[in-house]
């Protein structure tokens, strides 16, 4: 440019400016989110999340998007990445957003949690709440079905009367969590014995009768595998944990992007997700999350 001014040559100056513009545009292109920029699908690094993120990626690829996955992100990291546009979409859980991000401790009910969460995400961060996938991965308490049926225990309220004679098992953190305190307070639960297990041993313990009740996550495939019964929570002591599809502020305005993902809303019920998780988690004849995702898609089409 300096040479152009010195020579007072307008053509050389224009050419030099054009060259600078090309360099600047090229350097900014990755930040501008051009049409060739891959869509980033995030997940939290456990099998259910791998399966769901693969389902999202497959649908977006079918719509013409180039996709990449970012696996194994923590809850805080992935939420902030979505808000910043570094991740374009992922599946979160309503109870996680409600407690961890919104810092809410009340439980106004499933529908209100979803409604207020969606409004907060948009108003506070510009994040798009596309909707619930169709199942919850919630904290739950389960018993062997034959034993629960014999005692006519269908809910945590029913369990309260028998709890002083029963043993409960849980993972390493449940008995320290606010969800446990809320359940104890709501139902007056008091067990004869309380034990802590690794998850695999916990399921074996309840199946063998070493404990009578265990804490679990409602979409865990082992609930179906071991024929366990989820006890209902009629007082709503446990917060809802609907699987919800969220998109970045930029993608919330992208009609083509949203159209590719919206068919997933309400499409996957709890039983289907449990079976998909079991396909990946079981000890024999394991399937990959990609294979589980393909299987779920087949169930959706039926």
One Martini backbone bead per residue (centre of mass of N, CA, C, O) as a GRO file, in nm:
protein
  302
    1UNK     BB    1   0.058   0.062  -0.021
    2UNK     BB    2   0.295   0.256   0.001
    3UNK     BB    3   0.376   0.232  -0.302
    4UNK     BB    4   0.114   0.349  -0.417
    5UNK     BB    5   0.143   0.631  -0.297
    6UNK     BB    6   0.420   0.699  -0.417
    7UNK     BB    7   0.309   0.648  -0.726
    8UNK     BB    8   0.018   0.740  -0.763
    9UNK     BB    9  -0.142   0.449  -0.796
   10UNK     BB   10  -0.455   0.344  -0.818
   11UNK     BB   11  -0.445   0.048  -0.915
   12UNK     BB   12  -0.240  -0.051  -0.702
   13UNK     BB   13  -0.410   0.020  -0.456
   14UNK     BB   14  -0.655  -0.162  -0.515
   15UNK     BB   15  -0.502  -0.428  -0.521
   16UNK     BB   16  -0.390  -0.408  -0.234
   17UNK     BB   17  -0.662  -0.394  -0.090
   18UNK     BB   18  -0.771  -0.663  -0.194
   19UNK     BB   19  -0.556  -0.835  -0.059
   20UNK     BB   20  -0.625  -0.761   0.233
   21UNK     BB   21  -0.920  -0.852   0.226
   22UNK     BB   22  -0.866  -1.150   0.175
   23UNK     BB   23  -0.707  -1.201   0.435
   24UNK     BB   24  -0.923  -1.112   0.638
   25UNK     BB   25  -1.152  -1.302   0.549
   26UNK     BB   26  -0.995  -1.565   0.589
   27UNK     BB   27  -0.943  -1.522   0.901
   28UNK     BB   28  -1.269  -1.490   0.968
   29UNK     BB   29  -1.432  -1.734   0.862
   30UNK     BB   30  -1.444  -1.926   1.119
   31UNK     BB   31  -1.613  -1.694   1.282
   32UNK     BB   32  -1.865  -1.660   1.066
   33UNK     BB   33  -2.011  -1.919   0.980
   34UNK     BB   34  -2.006  -2.058   0.728
   35UNK     BB   35  -2.132  -2.297   0.514
   36UNK     BB   36  -1.868  -2.498   0.581
   37UNK     BB   37  -1.929  -2.517   0.868
   38UNK     BB   38  -1.947  -2.727   1.107
   39UNK     BB   39  -2.154  -2.902   1.297
   40UNK     BB   40  -2.185  -2.902   1.654
   41UNK     BB   41  -2.215  -3.192   1.854
   42UNK     BB   42  -2.294  -3.248   2.179
   43UNK     BB   43  -2.175  -3.417   2.487
   44UNK     BB   44  -2.143  -3.586   2.823
   45UNK     BB   45  -2.014  -3.891   2.817
   46UNK     BB   46  -2.256  -4.099   2.767
   47UNK     BB   47  -2.434  -4.330   2.604
   48UNK     BB   48  -2.696  -4.175   2.565
   49UNK     BB   49  -2.556  -3.925   2.440
   50UNK     BB   50  -2.431  -4.063   2.197
   51UNK     BB   51  -2.693  -4.155   2.069
   52UNK     BB   52  -2.833  -3.876   2.041
   53UNK     BB   53  -2.608  -3.730   1.880
   54UNK     BB   54  -2.623  -3.924   1.637
   55UNK     BB   55  -2.916  -3.865   1.561
   56UNK     BB   56  -2.871  -3.567   1.501
   57UNK     BB   57  -2.645  -3.592   1.291
   58UNK     BB   58  -2.798  -3.764   1.083
   59UNK     BB   59  -3.023  -3.556   1.023
   60UNK     BB   60  -2.833  -3.327   0.933
   61UNK     BB   61  -2.698  -3.474   0.700
   62UNK     BB   62  -2.965  -3.522   0.541
   63UNK     BB   63  -2.989  -3.187   0.521
   64UNK     BB   64  -2.664  -3.099   0.443
   65UNK     BB   65  -2.483  -3.123   0.687
   66UNK     BB   66  -2.190  -3.078   0.850
   67UNK     BB   67  -2.051  -3.296   1.104
   68UNK     BB   68  -1.960  -3.278   1.458
   69UNK     BB   69  -1.822  -3.415   1.754
   70UNK     BB   70  -1.842  -3.343   2.115
   71UNK     BB   71  -1.708  -3.528   2.362
   72UNK     BB   72  -1.726  -3.523   2.713
   73UNK     BB   73  -1.888  -3.290   2.842
   74UNK     BB   74  -1.959  -3.088   3.075
   75UNK     BB   75  -2.223  -2.915   3.189
   76UNK     BB   76  -2.091  -2.633   3.193
   77UNK     BB   77  -1.934  -2.641   2.927
   78UNK     BB   78  -2.173  -2.702   2.728
   79UNK     BB   79  -2.349  -2.462   2.797
   80UNK     BB   80  -2.144  -2.236   2.731
   81UNK     BB   81  -2.092  -2.330   2.439
   82UNK     BB   82  -2.377  -2.283   2.338
   83UNK     BB   83  -2.405  -1.979   2.410
   84UNK     BB   84  -2.135  -1.915   2.223
   85UNK     BB   85  -2.141  -2.126   1.959
   86UNK     BB   86  -1.942  -2.385   1.984
   87UNK     BB   87  -2.219  -2.519   2.009
   88UNK     BB   88  -2.521  -2.612   1.838
   89UNK     BB   89  -2.600  -2.895   1.989
   90UNK     BB   90  -2.799  -3.058   2.255
   91UNK     BB   91  -2.866  -3.277   2.528
   92UNK     BB   92  -3.054  -3.219   2.806
   93UNK     BB   93  -3.176  -3.158   3.146
   94UNK     BB   94  -3.408  -2.998   3.319
   95UNK     BB   95  -3.291  -3.035   3.610
   96UNK     BB   96  -3.012  -2.921   3.544
   97UNK     BB   97  -3.093  -2.639   3.454
   98UNK     BB   98  -3.261  -2.563   3.702
   99UNK     BB   99  -3.028  -2.605   3.921
  100UNK     BB  100  -2.744  -2.522   3.785
  101UNK     BB  101  -2.831  -2.260   3.608
  102UNK     BB  102  -3.091  -2.131   3.767
  103UNK     BB  103  -3.095  -2.196   4.081
  104UNK     BB  104  -3.327  -2.393   4.152
  105UNK     BB  105  -3.537  -2.545   4.433
  106UNK     BB  106  -3.796  -2.577   4.311
  107UNK     BB  107  -4.119  -2.775   4.230
  108UNK     BB  108  -4.374  -2.692   3.996
  109UNK     BB  109  -4.344  -2.896   3.775
  110UNK     BB  110  -4.300  -3.013   3.467
  111UNK     BB  111  -4.436  -2.794   3.286
  112UNK     BB  112  -4.315  -2.546   3.434
  113UNK     BB  113  -4.023  -2.611   3.396
  114UNK     BB  114  -4.024  -2.603   3.086
  115UNK     BB  115  -4.140  -2.319   3.049
  116UNK     BB  116  -3.933  -2.157   3.225
  117UNK     BB  117  -3.679  -2.261   3.090
  118UNK     BB  118  -3.730  -2.161   2.800
  119UNK     BB  119  -3.746  -1.860   2.874
  120UNK     BB  120  -3.467  -1.834   3.010
  121UNK     BB  121  -3.287  -1.921   2.776
  122UNK     BB  122  -3.373  -1.691   2.585
  123UNK     BB  123  -3.342  -1.432   2.770
  124UNK     BB  124  -3.041  -1.493   2.884
  125UNK     BB  125  -2.896  -1.660   2.606
  126UNK     BB  126  -3.061  -1.738   2.328
  127UNK     BB  127  -3.157  -2.015   2.362
  128UNK     BB  128  -3.291  -2.299   2.206
  129UNK     BB  129  -3.603  -2.456   2.270
  130UNK     BB  130  -3.735  -2.728   2.110
  131UNK     BB  131  -3.768  -2.986   2.315
  132UNK     BB  132  -3.885  -3.287   2.410
  133UNK     BB  133  -3.808  -3.619   2.340
  134UNK     BB  134  -3.993  -3.825   2.572
  135UNK     BB  135  -3.798  -3.851   2.825
  136UNK     BB  136  -3.653  -3.957   3.132
  137UNK     BB  137  -3.347  -3.891   3.340
  138UNK     BB  138  -3.415  -3.981   3.648
  139UNK     BB  139  -3.453  -3.998   3.957
  140UNK     BB  140  -3.485  -4.324   4.117
  141UNK     BB  141  -3.687  -4.586   4.267
  142UNK     BB  142  -3.618  -4.940   4.302
  143UNK     BB  143  -3.758  -5.271   4.249
  144UNK     BB  144  -3.837  -5.571   4.258
  145UNK     BB  145  -4.122  -5.664   4.114
  146UNK     BB  146  -4.218  -5.904   4.287
  147UNK     BB  147  -4.191  -5.756   4.559
  148UNK     BB  148  -4.362  -5.506   4.508
  149UNK     BB  149  -4.623  -5.664   4.440
  150UNK     BB  150  -4.650  -5.824   4.707
  151UNK     BB  151  -4.659  -5.530   4.873
  152UNK     BB  152  -4.797  -5.301   4.710
  153UNK     BB  153  -4.560  -5.129   4.561
  154UNK     BB  154  -4.577  -4.812   4.361
  155UNK     BB  155  -4.464  -4.601   4.572
  156UNK     BB  156  -4.322  -4.393   4.801
  157UNK     BB  157  -4.567  -4.398   4.983
  158UNK     BB  158  -4.579  -4.706   5.014
  159UNK     BB  159  -4.284  -4.746   5.119
  160UNK     BB  160  -4.290  -4.606   5.402
  161UNK     BB  161  -4.422  -4.846   5.567
  162UNK     BB  162  -4.163  -5.053   5.497
  163UNK     BB  163  -3.878  -4.923   5.541
  164UNK     BB  164  -3.793  -5.023   5.840
  165UNK     BB  165  -3.756  -5.333   5.692
  166UNK     BB  166  -3.554  -5.212   5.485
  167UNK     BB  167  -3.311  -5.200   5.220
  168UNK     BB  168  -3.074  -4.958   5.090
  169UNK     BB  169  -2.931  -4.858   4.776
  170UNK     BB  170  -2.640  -4.670   4.646
  171UNK     BB  171  -2.450  -4.452   4.534
  172UNK     BB  172  -2.191  -4.232   4.619
  173UNK     BB  173  -2.409  -3.959   4.619
  174UNK     BB  174  -2.718  -3.971   4.688
  175UNK     BB  175  -2.709  -3.930   5.017
  176UNK     BB  176  -2.599  -3.614   4.955
  177UNK     BB  177  -2.841  -3.521   4.805
  178UNK     BB  178  -3.124  -3.325   4.761
  179UNK     BB  179  -3.311  -3.550   4.657
  180UNK     BB  180  -3.300  -3.724   4.912
  181UNK     BB  181  -3.399  -3.513   5.114
  182UNK     BB  182  -3.673  -3.467   4.975
  183UNK     BB  183  -3.783  -3.757   5.005
  184UNK     BB  184  -3.762  -3.787   5.311
  185UNK     BB  185  -3.944  -3.544   5.376
  186UNK     BB  186  -4.203  -3.622   5.209
  187UNK     BB  187  -4.214  -3.952   5.328
  188UNK     BB  188  -4.053  -4.049   5.585
  189UNK     BB  189  -3.792  -4.203   5.538
  190UNK     BB  190  -3.682  -4.523   5.704
  191UNK     BB  191  -3.419  -4.740   5.717
  192UNK     BB  192  -3.253  -5.017   5.832
  193UNK     BB  193  -3.056  -4.985   5.570
  194UNK     BB  194  -2.748  -4.832   5.430
  195UNK     BB  195  -2.595  -4.855   5.100
  196UNK     BB  196  -2.291  -4.861   4.907
  197UNK     BB  197  -2.235  -4.864   4.544
  198UNK     BB  198  -2.163  -4.979   4.265
  199UNK     BB  199  -2.367  -4.993   4.005
  200UNK     BB  200  -2.338  -5.297   3.931
  201UNK     BB  201  -2.371  -5.402   4.227
  202UNK     BB  202  -2.647  -5.276   4.285
  203UNK     BB  203  -2.813  -5.450   4.090
  204UNK     BB  204  -2.729  -5.723   4.206
  205UNK     BB  205  -2.832  -5.676   4.495
  206UNK     BB  206  -3.138  -5.650   4.428
  207UNK     BB  207  -3.166  -5.920   4.278
  208UNK     BB  208  -3.052  -6.097   4.532
  209UNK     BB  209  -3.161  -5.940   4.812
  210UNK     BB  210  -2.957  -5.753   4.974
  211UNK     BB  211  -3.159  -5.546   4.870
  212UNK     BB  212  -3.475  -5.368   4.812
  213UNK     BB  213  -3.353  -5.082   4.733
  214UNK     BB  214  -3.277  -4.844   4.468
  215UNK     BB  215  -3.098  -4.623   4.305
  216UNK     BB  216  -3.164  -4.443   3.993
  217UNK     BB  217  -3.207  -4.423   3.641
  218UNK     BB  218  -3.483  -4.429   3.438
  219UNK     BB  219  -3.303  -4.497   3.155
  220UNK     BB  220  -3.187  -4.750   3.249
  221UNK     BB  221  -3.144  -5.065   3.111
  222UNK     BB  222  -3.133  -5.240   3.384
  223UNK     BB  223  -3.427  -5.225   3.462
  224UNK     BB  224  -3.520  -5.421   3.241
  225UNK     BB  225  -3.317  -5.654   3.271
  226UNK     BB  226  -3.409  -5.695   3.600
  227UNK     BB  227  -3.707  -5.639   3.654
  228UNK     BB  228  -3.780  -5.345   3.746
  229UNK     BB  229  -3.942  -5.102   3.966
  230UNK     BB  230  -4.077  -4.793   3.942
  231UNK     BB  231  -4.135  -4.548   4.172
  232UNK     BB  232  -4.349  -4.328   4.237
  233UNK     BB  233  -4.403  -3.947   4.275
  234UNK     BB  234  -4.677  -3.795   4.398
  235UNK     BB  235  -4.525  -3.527   4.537
  236UNK     BB  236  -4.278  -3.417   4.372
  237UNK     BB  237  -3.979  -3.433   4.497
  238UNK     BB  238  -3.869  -3.484   4.224
  239UNK     BB  239  -3.722  -3.366   3.969
  240UNK     BB  240  -3.731  -3.314   3.649
  241UNK     BB  241  -3.564  -3.507   3.354
  242UNK     BB  242  -3.592  -3.402   3.073
  243UNK     BB  243  -3.516  -3.452   2.756
  244UNK     BB  244  -3.353  -3.176   2.585
  245UNK     BB  245  -3.347  -2.967   2.303
  246UNK     BB  246  -3.065  -2.768   2.218
  247UNK     BB  247  -2.973  -2.440   2.084
  248UNK     BB  248  -2.815  -2.203   1.956
  249UNK     BB  249  -2.866  -1.880   1.884
  250UNK     BB  250  -2.811  -1.913   1.580
  251UNK     BB  251  -2.989  -2.182   1.535
  252UNK     BB  252  -3.266  -2.057   1.633
  253UNK     BB  253  -3.273  -1.906   1.322
  254UNK     BB  254  -3.258  -2.194   1.172
  255UNK     BB  255  -3.485  -2.356   0.988
  256UNK     BB  256  -3.333  -2.600   0.869
  257UNK     BB  257  -3.214  -2.704   1.133
  258UNK     BB  258  -3.485  -2.737   1.290
  259UNK     BB  259  -3.628  -2.928   1.087
  260UNK     BB  260  -3.428  -3.171   1.136
  261UNK     BB  261  -3.499  -3.195   1.466
  262UNK     BB  262  -3.811  -3.190   1.536
  263UNK     BB  263  -3.883  -3.504   1.499
  264UNK     BB  264  -3.762  -3.573   1.797
  265UNK     BB  265  -4.004  -3.464   1.927
  266UNK     BB  266  -4.160  -3.709   2.111
  267UNK     BB  267  -4.013  -3.992   1.988
  268UNK     BB  268  -3.885  -4.095   2.277
  269UNK     BB  269  -3.933  -4.332   2.492
  270UNK     BB  270  -3.844  -4.493   2.771
  271UNK     BB  271  -3.827  -4.784   2.668
  272UNK     BB  272  -3.645  -4.724   2.423
  273UNK     BB  273  -3.407  -4.602   2.584
  274UNK     BB  274  -3.350  -4.843   2.761
  275UNK     BB  275  -3.284  -5.040   2.528
  276UNK     BB  276  -3.054  -4.876   2.406
  277UNK     BB  277  -2.876  -4.872   2.658
  278UNK     BB  278  -2.852  -5.180   2.686
  279UNK     BB  279  -2.702  -5.238   2.421
  280UNK     BB  280  -2.440  -5.083   2.535
  281UNK     BB  281  -2.416  -5.197   2.850
  282UNK     BB  282  -2.398  -5.477   2.814
  283UNK     BB  283  -2.188  -5.762   2.846
  284UNK     BB  284  -2.331  -5.876   2.592
  285UNK     BB  285  -2.377  -5.794   2.278
  286UNK     BB  286  -2.265  -5.530   2.201
  287UNK     BB  287  -2.330  -5.194   2.114
  288UNK     BB  288  -2.319  -4.913   1.955
  289UNK     BB  289  -2.437  -4.599   1.948
  290UNK     BB  290  -2.488  -4.609   1.642
  291UNK     BB  291  -2.665  -4.866   1.652
  292UNK     BB  292  -2.871  -4.758   1.854
  293UNK     BB  293  -2.965  -4.520   1.681
  294UNK     BB  294  -3.072  -4.691   1.447
  295UNK     BB  295  -3.281  -4.843   1.617
  296UNK     BB  296  -3.448  -4.601   1.709
  297UNK     BB  297  -3.528  -4.508   1.426
  298UNK     BB  298  -3.695  -4.762   1.368
  299UNK     BB  299  -3.903  -4.713   1.597
  300UNK     BB  300  -4.012  -4.440   1.494
  301UNK     BB  301  -4.127  -4.556   1.216
  302UNK     BB  302  -4.356  -4.756   1.346
   0.00000   0.00000   0.00000
